[in-house]
CSV table of C-alpha atoms and ligand atoms in Angstrom, one decimal:
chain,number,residue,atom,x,y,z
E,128,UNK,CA,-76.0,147.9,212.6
E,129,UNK,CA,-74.7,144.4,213.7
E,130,UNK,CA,-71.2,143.2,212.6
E,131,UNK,CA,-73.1,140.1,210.8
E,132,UNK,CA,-75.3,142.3,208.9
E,133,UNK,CA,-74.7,141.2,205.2
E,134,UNK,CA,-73.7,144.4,203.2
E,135,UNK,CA,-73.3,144.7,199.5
E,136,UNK,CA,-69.7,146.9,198.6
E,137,UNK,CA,-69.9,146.8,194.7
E,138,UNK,CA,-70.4,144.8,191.6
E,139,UNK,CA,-67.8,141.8,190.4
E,140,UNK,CA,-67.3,141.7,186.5
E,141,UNK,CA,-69.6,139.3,185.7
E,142,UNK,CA,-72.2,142.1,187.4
E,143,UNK,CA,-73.4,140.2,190.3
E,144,UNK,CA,-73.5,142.2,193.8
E,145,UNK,CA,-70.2,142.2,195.9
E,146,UNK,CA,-71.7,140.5,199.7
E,147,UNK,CA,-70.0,140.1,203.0
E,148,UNK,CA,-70.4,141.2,206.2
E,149,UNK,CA,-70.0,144.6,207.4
E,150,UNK,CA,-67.0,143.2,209.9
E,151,UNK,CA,-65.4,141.2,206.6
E,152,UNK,CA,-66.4,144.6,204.7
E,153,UNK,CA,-63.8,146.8,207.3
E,154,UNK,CA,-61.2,144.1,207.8
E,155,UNK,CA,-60.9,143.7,204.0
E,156,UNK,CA,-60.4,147.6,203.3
E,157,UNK,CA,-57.7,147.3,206.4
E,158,UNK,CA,-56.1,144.7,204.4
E,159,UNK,CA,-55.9,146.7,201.1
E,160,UNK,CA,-54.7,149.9,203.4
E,161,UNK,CA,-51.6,147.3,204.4
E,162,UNK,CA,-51.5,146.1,200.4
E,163,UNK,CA,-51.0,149.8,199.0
E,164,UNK,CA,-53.7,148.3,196.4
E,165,UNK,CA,-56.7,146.8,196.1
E,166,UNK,CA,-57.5,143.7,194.3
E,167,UNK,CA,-60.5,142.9,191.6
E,168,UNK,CA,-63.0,140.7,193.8
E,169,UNK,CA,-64.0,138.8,191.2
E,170,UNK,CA,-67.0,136.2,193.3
E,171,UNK,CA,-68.2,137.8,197.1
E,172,UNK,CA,-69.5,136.0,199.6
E,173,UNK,CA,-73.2,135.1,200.6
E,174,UNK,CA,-73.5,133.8,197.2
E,175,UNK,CA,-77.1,132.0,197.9
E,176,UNK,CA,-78.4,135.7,198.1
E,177,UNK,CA,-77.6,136.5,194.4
E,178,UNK,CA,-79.6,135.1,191.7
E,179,UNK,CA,-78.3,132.5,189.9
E,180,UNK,CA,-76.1,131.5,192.8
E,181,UNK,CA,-72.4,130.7,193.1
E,182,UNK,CA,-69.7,129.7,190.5
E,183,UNK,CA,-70.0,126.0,190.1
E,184,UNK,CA,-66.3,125.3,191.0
E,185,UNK,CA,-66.9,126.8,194.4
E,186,UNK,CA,-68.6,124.3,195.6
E,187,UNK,CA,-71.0,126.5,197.9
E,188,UNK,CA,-67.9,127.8,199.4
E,189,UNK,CA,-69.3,130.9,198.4
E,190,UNK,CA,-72.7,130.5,199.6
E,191,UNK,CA,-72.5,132.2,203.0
E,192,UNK,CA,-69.8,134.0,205.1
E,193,UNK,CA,-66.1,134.4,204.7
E,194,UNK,CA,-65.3,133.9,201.3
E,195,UNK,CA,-64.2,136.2,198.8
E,196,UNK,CA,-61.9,135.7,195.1
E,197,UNK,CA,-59.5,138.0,193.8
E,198,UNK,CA,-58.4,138.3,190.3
E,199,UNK,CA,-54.8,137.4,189.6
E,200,UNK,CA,-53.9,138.4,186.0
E,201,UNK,CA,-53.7,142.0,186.4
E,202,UNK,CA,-51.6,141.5,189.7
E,203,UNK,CA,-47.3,141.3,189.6
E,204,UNK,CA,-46.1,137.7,191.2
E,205,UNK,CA,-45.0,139.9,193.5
E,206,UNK,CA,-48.3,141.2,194.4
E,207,UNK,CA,-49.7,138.2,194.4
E,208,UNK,CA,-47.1,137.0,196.8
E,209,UNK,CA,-47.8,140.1,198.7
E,210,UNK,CA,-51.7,139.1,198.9
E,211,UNK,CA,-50.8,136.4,200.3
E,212,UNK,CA,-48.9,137.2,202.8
E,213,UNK,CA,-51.2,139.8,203.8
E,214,UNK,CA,-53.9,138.0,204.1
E,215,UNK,CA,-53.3,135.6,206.3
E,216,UNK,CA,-51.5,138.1,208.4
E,217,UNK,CA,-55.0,139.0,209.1
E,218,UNK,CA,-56.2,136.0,209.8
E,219,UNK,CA,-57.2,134.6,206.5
E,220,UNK,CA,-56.5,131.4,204.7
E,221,UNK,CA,-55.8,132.3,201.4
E,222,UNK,CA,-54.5,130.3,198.3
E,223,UNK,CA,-53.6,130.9,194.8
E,224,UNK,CA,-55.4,128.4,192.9
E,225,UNK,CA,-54.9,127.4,189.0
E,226,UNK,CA,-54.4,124.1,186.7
E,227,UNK,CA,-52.0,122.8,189.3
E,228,UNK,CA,-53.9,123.6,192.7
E,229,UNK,CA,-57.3,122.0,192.3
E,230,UNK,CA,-57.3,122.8,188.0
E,231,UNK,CA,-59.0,125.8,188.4
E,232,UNK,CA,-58.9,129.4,186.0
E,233,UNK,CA,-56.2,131.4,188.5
E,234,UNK,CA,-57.8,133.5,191.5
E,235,UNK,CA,-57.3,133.9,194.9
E,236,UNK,CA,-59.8,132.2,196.8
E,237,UNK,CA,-59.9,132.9,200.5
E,238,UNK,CA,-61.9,132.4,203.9
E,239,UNK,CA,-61.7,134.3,206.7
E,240,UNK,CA,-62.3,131.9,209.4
E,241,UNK,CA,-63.1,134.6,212.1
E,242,UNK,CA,-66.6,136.1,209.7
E,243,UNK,CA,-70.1,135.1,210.4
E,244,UNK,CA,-71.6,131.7,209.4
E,245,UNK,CA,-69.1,129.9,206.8
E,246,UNK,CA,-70.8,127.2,204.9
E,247,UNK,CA,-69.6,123.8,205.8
E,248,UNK,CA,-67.2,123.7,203.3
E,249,UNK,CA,-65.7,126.8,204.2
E,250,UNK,CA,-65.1,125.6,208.0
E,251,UNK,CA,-63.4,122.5,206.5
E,252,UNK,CA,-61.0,124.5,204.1
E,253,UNK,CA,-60.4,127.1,207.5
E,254,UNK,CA,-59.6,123.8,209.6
E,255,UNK,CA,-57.5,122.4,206.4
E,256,UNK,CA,-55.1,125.4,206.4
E,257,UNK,CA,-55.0,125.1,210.6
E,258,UNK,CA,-54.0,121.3,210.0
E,259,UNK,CA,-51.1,122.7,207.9
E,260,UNK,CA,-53.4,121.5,204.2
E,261,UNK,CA,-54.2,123.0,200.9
E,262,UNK,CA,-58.1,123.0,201.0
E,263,UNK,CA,-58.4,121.1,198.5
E,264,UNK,CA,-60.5,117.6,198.4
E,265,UNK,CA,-56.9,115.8,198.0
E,266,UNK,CA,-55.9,117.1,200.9
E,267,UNK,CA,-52.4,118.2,200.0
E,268,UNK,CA,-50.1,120.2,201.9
E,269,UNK,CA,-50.5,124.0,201.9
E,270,UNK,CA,-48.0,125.4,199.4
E,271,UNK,CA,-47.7,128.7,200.3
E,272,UNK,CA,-46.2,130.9,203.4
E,273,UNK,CA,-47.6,130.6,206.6
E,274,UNK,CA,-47.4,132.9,209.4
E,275,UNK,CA,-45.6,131.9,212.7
E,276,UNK,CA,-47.4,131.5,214.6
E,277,UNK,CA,-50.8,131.4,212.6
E,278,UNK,CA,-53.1,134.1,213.0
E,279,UNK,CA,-56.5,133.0,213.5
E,280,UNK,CA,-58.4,136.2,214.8
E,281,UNK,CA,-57.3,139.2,212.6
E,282,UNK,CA,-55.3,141.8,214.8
E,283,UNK,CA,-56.8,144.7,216.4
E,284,UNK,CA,-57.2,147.8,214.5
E,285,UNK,CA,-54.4,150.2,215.5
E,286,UNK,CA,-56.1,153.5,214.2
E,287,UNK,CA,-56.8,154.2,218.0
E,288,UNK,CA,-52.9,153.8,219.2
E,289,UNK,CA,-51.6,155.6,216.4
E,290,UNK,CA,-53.8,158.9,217.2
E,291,UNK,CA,-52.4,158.3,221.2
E,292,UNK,CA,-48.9,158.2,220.2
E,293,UNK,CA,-49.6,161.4,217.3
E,294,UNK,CA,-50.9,163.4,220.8
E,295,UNK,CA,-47.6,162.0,222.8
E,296,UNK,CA,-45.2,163.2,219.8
E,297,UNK,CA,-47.0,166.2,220.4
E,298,UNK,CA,-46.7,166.5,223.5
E,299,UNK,CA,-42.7,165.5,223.8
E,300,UNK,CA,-42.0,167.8,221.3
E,301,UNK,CA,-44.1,170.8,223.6
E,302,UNK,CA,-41.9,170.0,225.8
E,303,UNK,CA,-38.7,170.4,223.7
E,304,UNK,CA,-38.1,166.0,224.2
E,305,UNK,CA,-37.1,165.6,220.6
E,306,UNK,CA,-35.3,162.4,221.0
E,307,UNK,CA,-38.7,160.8,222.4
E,308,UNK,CA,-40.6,162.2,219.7
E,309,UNK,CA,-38.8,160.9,216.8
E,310,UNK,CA,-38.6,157.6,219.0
E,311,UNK,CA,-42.7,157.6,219.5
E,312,UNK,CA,-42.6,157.8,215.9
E,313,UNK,CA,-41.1,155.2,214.6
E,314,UNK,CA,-42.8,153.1,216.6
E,315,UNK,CA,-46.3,154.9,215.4
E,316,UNK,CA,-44.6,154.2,211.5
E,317,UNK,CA,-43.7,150.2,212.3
E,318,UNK,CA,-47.3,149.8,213.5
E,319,UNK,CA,-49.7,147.6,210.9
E,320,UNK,CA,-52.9,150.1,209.6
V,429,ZN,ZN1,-63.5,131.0,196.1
């Protein structure tokens, strides 16, 4: 099953099928694991596979990879804030948009710039937010938080450590080394899931 393969993960409320990739389909369950909740996607990506297409103020954003919108009313500032910021600590340029950024309904609309074949729109926004911009077509500022430095390839999973250092706090504490066990593990608790 290649990375690129385009996988449907559910239904948005309009009923039209949830697409992505399975890579864009882990990384955005890793990025809910690091929310402590998980978003409404209201629009997928790969929208030029569902019938009837993409949501006209996309602008074929939506059409192929990397793209995904996340419902905002049921979410806390906070929480938005907190996508946000967790988003693009993975690598993904994400904005709130409404009335005053671009005079849109409010959503989140993100790209992951690391997925599979963005449409050409997409690439621009992902090369917008590099260049320190809003995405938008008037080319504003980007108005929201941005990681120093950027991350532009999500990081490595860190399931794989975290089992390690559970077998070394093991270990230490076999060998009656509690001081380096309760010092393996809060490294293993400061690591990102
Ligand atoms: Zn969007």
């Amino acid at each position: 099953m290649p990375a690129s393969e385009v996988i449907r993960t559910g239904t948005d409320p309009s009923g039209r099928p949830i697409l992505m990739s399975r890579r864009m389909a882990a990384w955005w369950e890793r990025v809910c694991e690091a929310l402590g909740f998980t978003p409404t996607i209201v629009q997928g990506a790969w929208m030029s596979k569902v019938p009837g297409g993409g949501a006209d103020a996309s602008a074929g954003y939506h059409d192929r990879g990397g793209c995904l919108d996340l419902r905002v009313w049921d979410l806390t500032d906070e929480q938005v804030r907190k996508v946000i910021r967790v988003t693009r600590e993975y690598g993904a340029a994400s904005w709130k948009r409404d009335l005053a950024h671009g005079g849109m309904d409010e959503h989140i609309h993100f790209v992951l710039g690391s997925d599979f074949a963005l449409s050409s729109g997409a690439e621009i926004q992902w090369e917008d937010y590099i260049d320190g911009r809003d995405g938008l077509s008037t080319k504003g500022r980007d108005y929201h938080w941005r990681p120093e430095p950027l991350v532009l390839i999500p990081p490595a999973p860190t399931r794989s450590l975290k089992k390690k250092i559970t077998a070394a706090i093991v270990d230490a504490k076999d060998r009656g080394l509690t001081a380096a066990a309760d010092r393996l593990r809060k490294i293993r608790d400061g690591l990102r899931p």
